[in-house]
Amino acid sequence: SVDCSFSRGVCDWKQDADDDFDWNPADRDRGDGYYMAVPAFVGHKKDMGRLKLLLTDLKPKSSYCLIFSYRLAGERVGKLRVFLTNKKTAPVWEQNKGKDEKWRTGKIEIFQEAETTNSVTFESERGKGKTGEIGVDNVILISGLCPED
């Protein structure tokens, strides 16, 4: 498995230059490192911020599981979507509100066919709310199918 978490991960993360705002590091409550976040008050409604994970060396014809922690905290904070490079049009995963402020786990299967996935994009869309944040943490890539809960 490959640790792509932000504090000590080995992965290559890039801010998208063509979006409306950047994701920023935020300190974890426990004090051990940080996660990436977009505060609710950044930008205008419908503005987008994209954080891209560049994937190299994924073997063709194999499957991977991307596991990550996410949080949508606050009233009408916006949407969090995940896109894979070769599926440009539609997100492979989307959440638009949290039931509470808790961190949850997201899982995405990545199948390498002839067309390989060479990046995963976390996209935050600004909502109407003025408080809270959208956060992503503990991004890990493992080979094989995603484990059942």
PDB file of C-alpha atoms in Angstrom:
ATOM      1  CA  SER A   1       0.000   0.000   0.000  1.00  0.00           C
ATOM      2  CA  VAL A   2       1.117   3.567  -0.675  1.00  0.00           C
ATOM      3  CA  ASP A   3       0.644   6.284   1.933  1.00  0.00           C
ATOM      4  CA  CYS A   4      -0.502   9.491   0.251  1.00  0.00           C
ATOM      5  CA  SER A   5      -1.467  11.307   3.432  1.00  0.00           C
ATOM      6  CA  PHE A   6      -0.360  14.916   3.474  1.00  0.00           C
ATOM      7  CA  SER A   7       1.916  15.039   6.516  1.00  0.00           C
ATOM      8  CA  ARG A   8       4.315  12.226   5.698  1.00  0.00           C
ATOM      9  CA  GLY A   9       3.025  10.672   2.496  1.00  0.00           C
ATOM     10  CA  VAL A  10       5.209   9.805  -0.458  1.00  0.00           C
ATOM     11  CA  CYS A  11       2.766  10.901  -3.145  1.00  0.00           C
ATOM     12  CA  ASP A  12       2.832  13.804  -5.535  1.00  0.00           C
ATOM     13  CA  TRP A  13       0.022  16.335  -4.848  1.00  0.00           C
ATOM     14  CA  LYS A  14      -0.598  19.375  -7.067  1.00  0.00           C
ATOM     15  CA  GLN A  15      -2.950  22.342  -6.787  1.00  0.00           C
ATOM     16  CA  ASP A  16      -4.889  22.918 -10.010  1.00  0.00           C
ATOM     17  CA  ALA A  17      -3.863  26.241 -11.564  1.00  0.00           C
ATOM     18  CA  ASP A  18      -7.144  26.667 -13.500  1.00  0.00           C
ATOM     19  CA  ASP A  19      -9.535  26.559 -10.545  1.00  0.00           C
ATOM     20  CA  ASP A  20     -10.896  29.309  -8.280  1.00  0.00           C
ATOM     21  CA  PHE A  21      -9.055  28.640  -5.012  1.00  0.00           C
ATOM     22  CA  ASP A  22      -6.447  26.364  -3.407  1.00  0.00           C
ATOM     23  CA  TRP A  23      -6.850  23.734  -0.738  1.00  0.00           C
ATOM     24  CA  ASN A  24      -4.894  24.598   2.415  1.00  0.00           C
ATOM     25  CA  PRO A  25      -3.231  22.565   5.143  1.00  0.00           C
ATOM     26  CA  ALA A  26      -5.153  22.538   8.451  1.00  0.00           C
ATOM     27  CA  ASP A  27      -3.834  21.186  11.750  1.00  0.00           C
ATOM     28  CA  ARG A  28      -5.371  17.981  13.044  1.00  0.00           C
ATOM     29  CA  ASP A  29      -7.139  18.126  16.406  1.00  0.00           C
ATOM     30  CA  ARG A  30      -4.759  15.525  17.818  1.00  0.00           C
ATOM     31  CA  GLY A  31      -1.807  17.641  16.756  1.00  0.00           C
ATOM     32  CA  ASP A  32      -0.107  14.910  14.694  1.00  0.00           C
ATOM     33  CA  GLY A  33       0.314  16.452  11.285  1.00  0.00           C
ATOM     34  CA  TYR A  34      -2.303  18.074   9.097  1.00  0.00           C
ATOM     35  CA  TYR A  35      -5.046  17.451   6.566  1.00  0.00           C
ATOM     36  CA  MET A  36      -6.124  19.455   3.521  1.00  0.00           C
ATOM     37  CA  ALA A  37      -9.163  21.690   3.824  1.00  0.00           C
ATOM     38  CA  VAL A  38     -11.291  24.320   2.174  1.00  0.00           C
ATOM     39  CA  PRO A  39     -13.007  26.655   4.665  1.00  0.00           C
ATOM     40  CA  ALA A  40     -16.642  27.447   3.827  1.00  0.00           C
ATOM     41  CA  PHE A  41     -16.053  31.189   3.456  1.00  0.00           C
ATOM     42  CA  VAL A  42     -13.452  30.891   0.666  1.00  0.00           C
ATOM     43  CA  GLY A  43     -14.589  32.103  -2.753  1.00  0.00           C
ATOM     44  CA  HIS A  44     -18.135  32.508  -4.088  1.00  0.00           C
ATOM     45  CA  LYS A  45     -20.966  30.015  -4.488  1.00  0.00           C
ATOM     46  CA  LYS A  46     -20.158  27.401  -7.167  1.00  0.00           C
ATOM     47  CA  ASP A  47     -16.427  28.235  -7.137  1.00  0.00           C
ATOM     48  CA  MET A  48     -14.200  25.156  -7.433  1.00  0.00           C
ATOM     49  CA  GLY A  49     -10.925  24.143  -5.845  1.00  0.00           C
ATOM     50  CA  ARG A  50      -9.095  21.087  -7.166  1.00  0.00           C
ATOM     51  CA  LEU A  51      -6.316  19.092  -5.556  1.00  0.00           C
ATOM     52  CA  LYS A  52      -4.737  16.502  -7.813  1.00  0.00           C
ATOM     53  CA  LEU A  53      -2.942  13.317  -6.786  1.00  0.00           C
ATOM     54  CA  LEU A  54      -0.520  12.283  -9.527  1.00  0.00           C
ATOM     55  CA  LEU A  55      -0.249   8.516  -9.856  1.00  0.00           C
ATOM     56  CA  THR A  56       2.739   6.995 -11.565  1.00  0.00           C
ATOM     57  CA  ASP A  57       3.710   3.366 -11.975  1.00  0.00           C
ATOM     58  CA  LEU A  58       0.218   1.868 -11.668  1.00  0.00           C
ATOM     59  CA  LYS A  59       0.365  -1.492 -13.431  1.00  0.00           C
ATOM     60  CA  PRO A  60      -1.963  -1.985 -16.401  1.00  0.00           C
ATOM     61  CA  LYS A  61      -4.747  -4.578 -16.094  1.00  0.00           C
ATOM     62  CA  SER A  62      -4.775  -4.453 -12.321  1.00  0.00           C
ATOM     63  CA  SER A  63      -7.066  -2.957  -9.740  1.00  0.00           C
ATOM     64  CA  TYR A  64      -6.419  -0.579  -6.877  1.00  0.00           C
ATOM     65  CA  CYS A  65      -8.426   0.857  -4.042  1.00  0.00           C
ATOM     66  CA  LEU A  66      -8.137   4.485  -2.997  1.00  0.00           C
ATOM     67  CA  ILE A  67      -9.218   4.945   0.626  1.00  0.00           C
ATOM     68  CA  PHE A  68      -9.506   8.386   2.201  1.00  0.00           C
ATOM     69  CA  SER A  69     -11.048  10.222   5.137  1.00  0.00           C
ATOM     70  CA  TYR A  70     -13.325  13.145   4.417  1.00  0.00           C
ATOM     71  CA  ARG A  71     -15.480  15.594   6.298  1.00  0.00           C
ATOM     72  CA  LEU A  72     -18.165  18.036   5.208  1.00  0.00           C
ATOM     73  CA  ALA A  73     -18.750  20.191   8.268  1.00  0.00           C
ATOM     74  CA  GLY A  74     -21.212  23.087   8.357  1.00  0.00           C
ATOM     75  CA  GLU A  75     -24.568  24.025   6.950  1.00  0.00           C
ATOM     76  CA  ARG A  76     -24.684  24.067   3.111  1.00  0.00           C
ATOM     77  CA  VAL A  77     -20.898  23.878   2.974  1.00  0.00           C
ATOM     78  CA  GLY A  78     -20.780  22.601  -0.616  1.00  0.00           C
ATOM     79  CA  LYS A  79     -19.781  19.415  -2.437  1.00  0.00           C
ATOM     80  CA  LEU A  80     -16.783  17.140  -2.503  1.00  0.00           C
ATOM     81  CA  ARG A  81     -16.223  15.136  -5.680  1.00  0.00           C
ATOM     82  CA  VAL A  82     -13.547  12.755  -6.863  1.00  0.00           C
ATOM     83  CA  PHE A  83     -12.600  12.363 -10.526  1.00  0.00           C
ATOM     84  CA  LEU A  84     -10.299   9.831 -12.196  1.00  0.00           C
ATOM     85  CA  THR A  85      -8.287  11.034 -15.199  1.00  0.00           C
ATOM     86  CA  ASN A  86      -9.741   8.627 -17.725  1.00  0.00           C
ATOM     87  CA  LYS A  87     -13.348   9.318 -16.627  1.00  0.00           C
ATOM     88  CA  LYS A  88     -13.130  13.065 -17.176  1.00  0.00           C
ATOM     89  CA  THR A  89     -16.797  13.916 -17.380  1.00  0.00           C
ATOM     90  CA  ALA A  90     -18.494  12.372 -14.380  1.00  0.00           C
ATOM     91  CA  PRO A  91     -17.217  12.141 -10.831  1.00  0.00           C
ATOM     92  CA  VAL A  92     -16.644   8.599  -9.567  1.00  0.00           C
ATOM     93  CA  TRP A  93     -17.616   9.715  -6.050  1.00  0.00           C
ATOM     94  CA  GLU A  94     -19.595  12.650  -4.655  1.00  0.00           C
ATOM     95  CA  GLN A  95     -20.884  13.866  -1.279  1.00  0.00           C
ATOM     96  CA  ASN A  96     -22.802  17.056  -0.667  1.00  0.00           C
ATOM     97  CA  LYS A  97     -23.413  17.144   3.039  1.00  0.00           C
ATOM     98  CA  GLY A  98     -22.384  15.545   6.255  1.00  0.00           C
ATOM     99  CA  LYS A  99     -24.897  14.198   8.756  1.00  0.00           C
ATOM    100  CA  ASP A 100     -22.612  15.651  11.414  1.00  0.00           C
ATOM    101  CA  GLU A 101     -19.086  17.022  11.762  1.00  0.00           C
ATOM    102  CA  LYS A 102     -17.519  13.541  11.924  1.00  0.00           C
ATOM    103  CA  TRP A 103     -14.841  12.191   9.638  1.00  0.00           C
ATOM    104  CA  ARG A 104     -16.009   9.383   7.342  1.00  0.00           C
ATOM    105  CA  THR A 105     -14.225   6.961   5.030  1.00  0.00           C
ATOM    106  CA  GLY A 106     -14.539   7.035   1.256  1.00  0.00           C
ATOM    107  CA  LYS A 107     -13.416   4.216  -1.040  1.00  0.00           C
ATOM    108  CA  ILE A 108     -12.951   4.234  -4.796  1.00  0.00           C
ATOM    109  CA  GLU A 109     -12.018   1.303  -7.020  1.00  0.00           C
ATOM    110  CA  ILE A 110      -9.520   2.115  -9.753  1.00  0.00           C
ATOM    111  CA  PHE A 111      -9.346  -0.417 -12.575  1.00  0.00           C
ATOM    112  CA  GLN A 112      -6.355  -0.133 -14.871  1.00  0.00           C
ATOM    113  CA  GLU A 113      -7.374  -1.160 -18.363  1.00  0.00           C
ATOM    114  CA  ALA A 114      -5.599  -0.192 -21.549  1.00  0.00           C
ATOM    115  CA  GLU A 115      -6.303   3.414 -20.577  1.00  0.00           C
ATOM    116  CA  THR A 116      -4.551   4.037 -17.318  1.00  0.00           C
ATOM    117  CA  THR A 117      -5.548   6.365 -14.550  1.00  0.00           C
ATOM    118  CA  ASN A 118      -2.638   8.693 -13.900  1.00  0.00           C
ATOM    119  CA  SER A 119      -4.306  11.093 -11.512  1.00  0.00           C
ATOM    120  CA  VAL A 120      -7.131  11.414  -9.019  1.00  0.00           C
ATOM    121  CA  THR A 121      -8.681  14.846  -8.446  1.00  0.00           C
ATOM    122  CA  PHE A 122     -10.426  15.931  -5.257  1.00  0.00           C
ATOM    123  CA  GLU A 123     -12.747  18.787  -6.183  1.00  0.00           C
ATOM    124  CA  SER A 124     -14.416  21.051  -3.652  1.00  0.00           C
ATOM    125  CA  GLU A 125     -17.394  23.134  -4.777  1.00  0.00           C
ATOM    126  CA  ARG A 126     -18.308  26.094  -2.622  1.00  0.00           C
ATOM    127  CA  GLY A 127     -21.837  26.062  -1.204  1.00  0.00           C
ATOM    128  CA  LYS A 128     -24.032  28.805   0.277  1.00  0.00           C
ATOM    129  CA  GLY A 129     -22.855  28.315   3.859  1.00  0.00           C
ATOM    130  CA  LYS A 130     -20.428  30.654   5.591  1.00  0.00           C
ATOM    131  CA  THR A 131     -19.168  28.312   8.319  1.00  0.00           C
ATOM    132  CA  GLY A 132     -17.509  24.926   8.409  1.00  0.00           C
ATOM    133  CA  GLU A 133     -15.134  23.314   5.952  1.00  0.00           C
ATOM    134  CA  ILE A 134     -14.564  20.480   3.544  1.00  0.00           C
ATOM    135  CA  GLY A 135     -11.597  18.327   4.534  1.00  0.00           C
ATOM    136  CA  VAL A 136      -9.662  15.350   3.149  1.00  0.00           C
ATOM    137  CA  ASP A 137      -7.090  13.271   5.041  1.00  0.00           C
ATOM    138  CA  ASN A 138      -5.366   9.863   5.260  1.00  0.00           C
ATOM    139  CA  VAL A 139      -5.297   9.102   1.548  1.00  0.00           C
ATOM    140  CA  ILE A 140      -3.997   5.573   0.952  1.00  0.00           C
ATOM    141  CA  LEU A 141      -3.687   3.550  -2.236  1.00  0.00           C
ATOM    142  CA  ILE A 142      -3.707  -0.238  -1.926  1.00  0.00           C
ATOM    143  CA  SER A 143      -3.485  -2.806  -4.683  1.00  0.00           C
ATOM    144  CA  GLY A 144      -6.457  -5.089  -5.198  1.00  0.00           C
ATOM    145  CA  LEU A 145     -10.162  -4.541  -4.686  1.00  0.00           C
ATOM    146  CA  CYS A 146     -11.496  -2.360  -1.877  1.00  0.00           C
ATOM    147  CA  PRO A 147     -12.034  -4.322   1.342  1.00  0.00           C
ATOM    148  CA  GLU A 148     -15.582  -4.696   2.663  1.00  0.00           C
ATOM    149  CA  ASP A 149     -16.274  -2.706   5.826  1.00  0.00           C
TER     150      ASP A 149
END
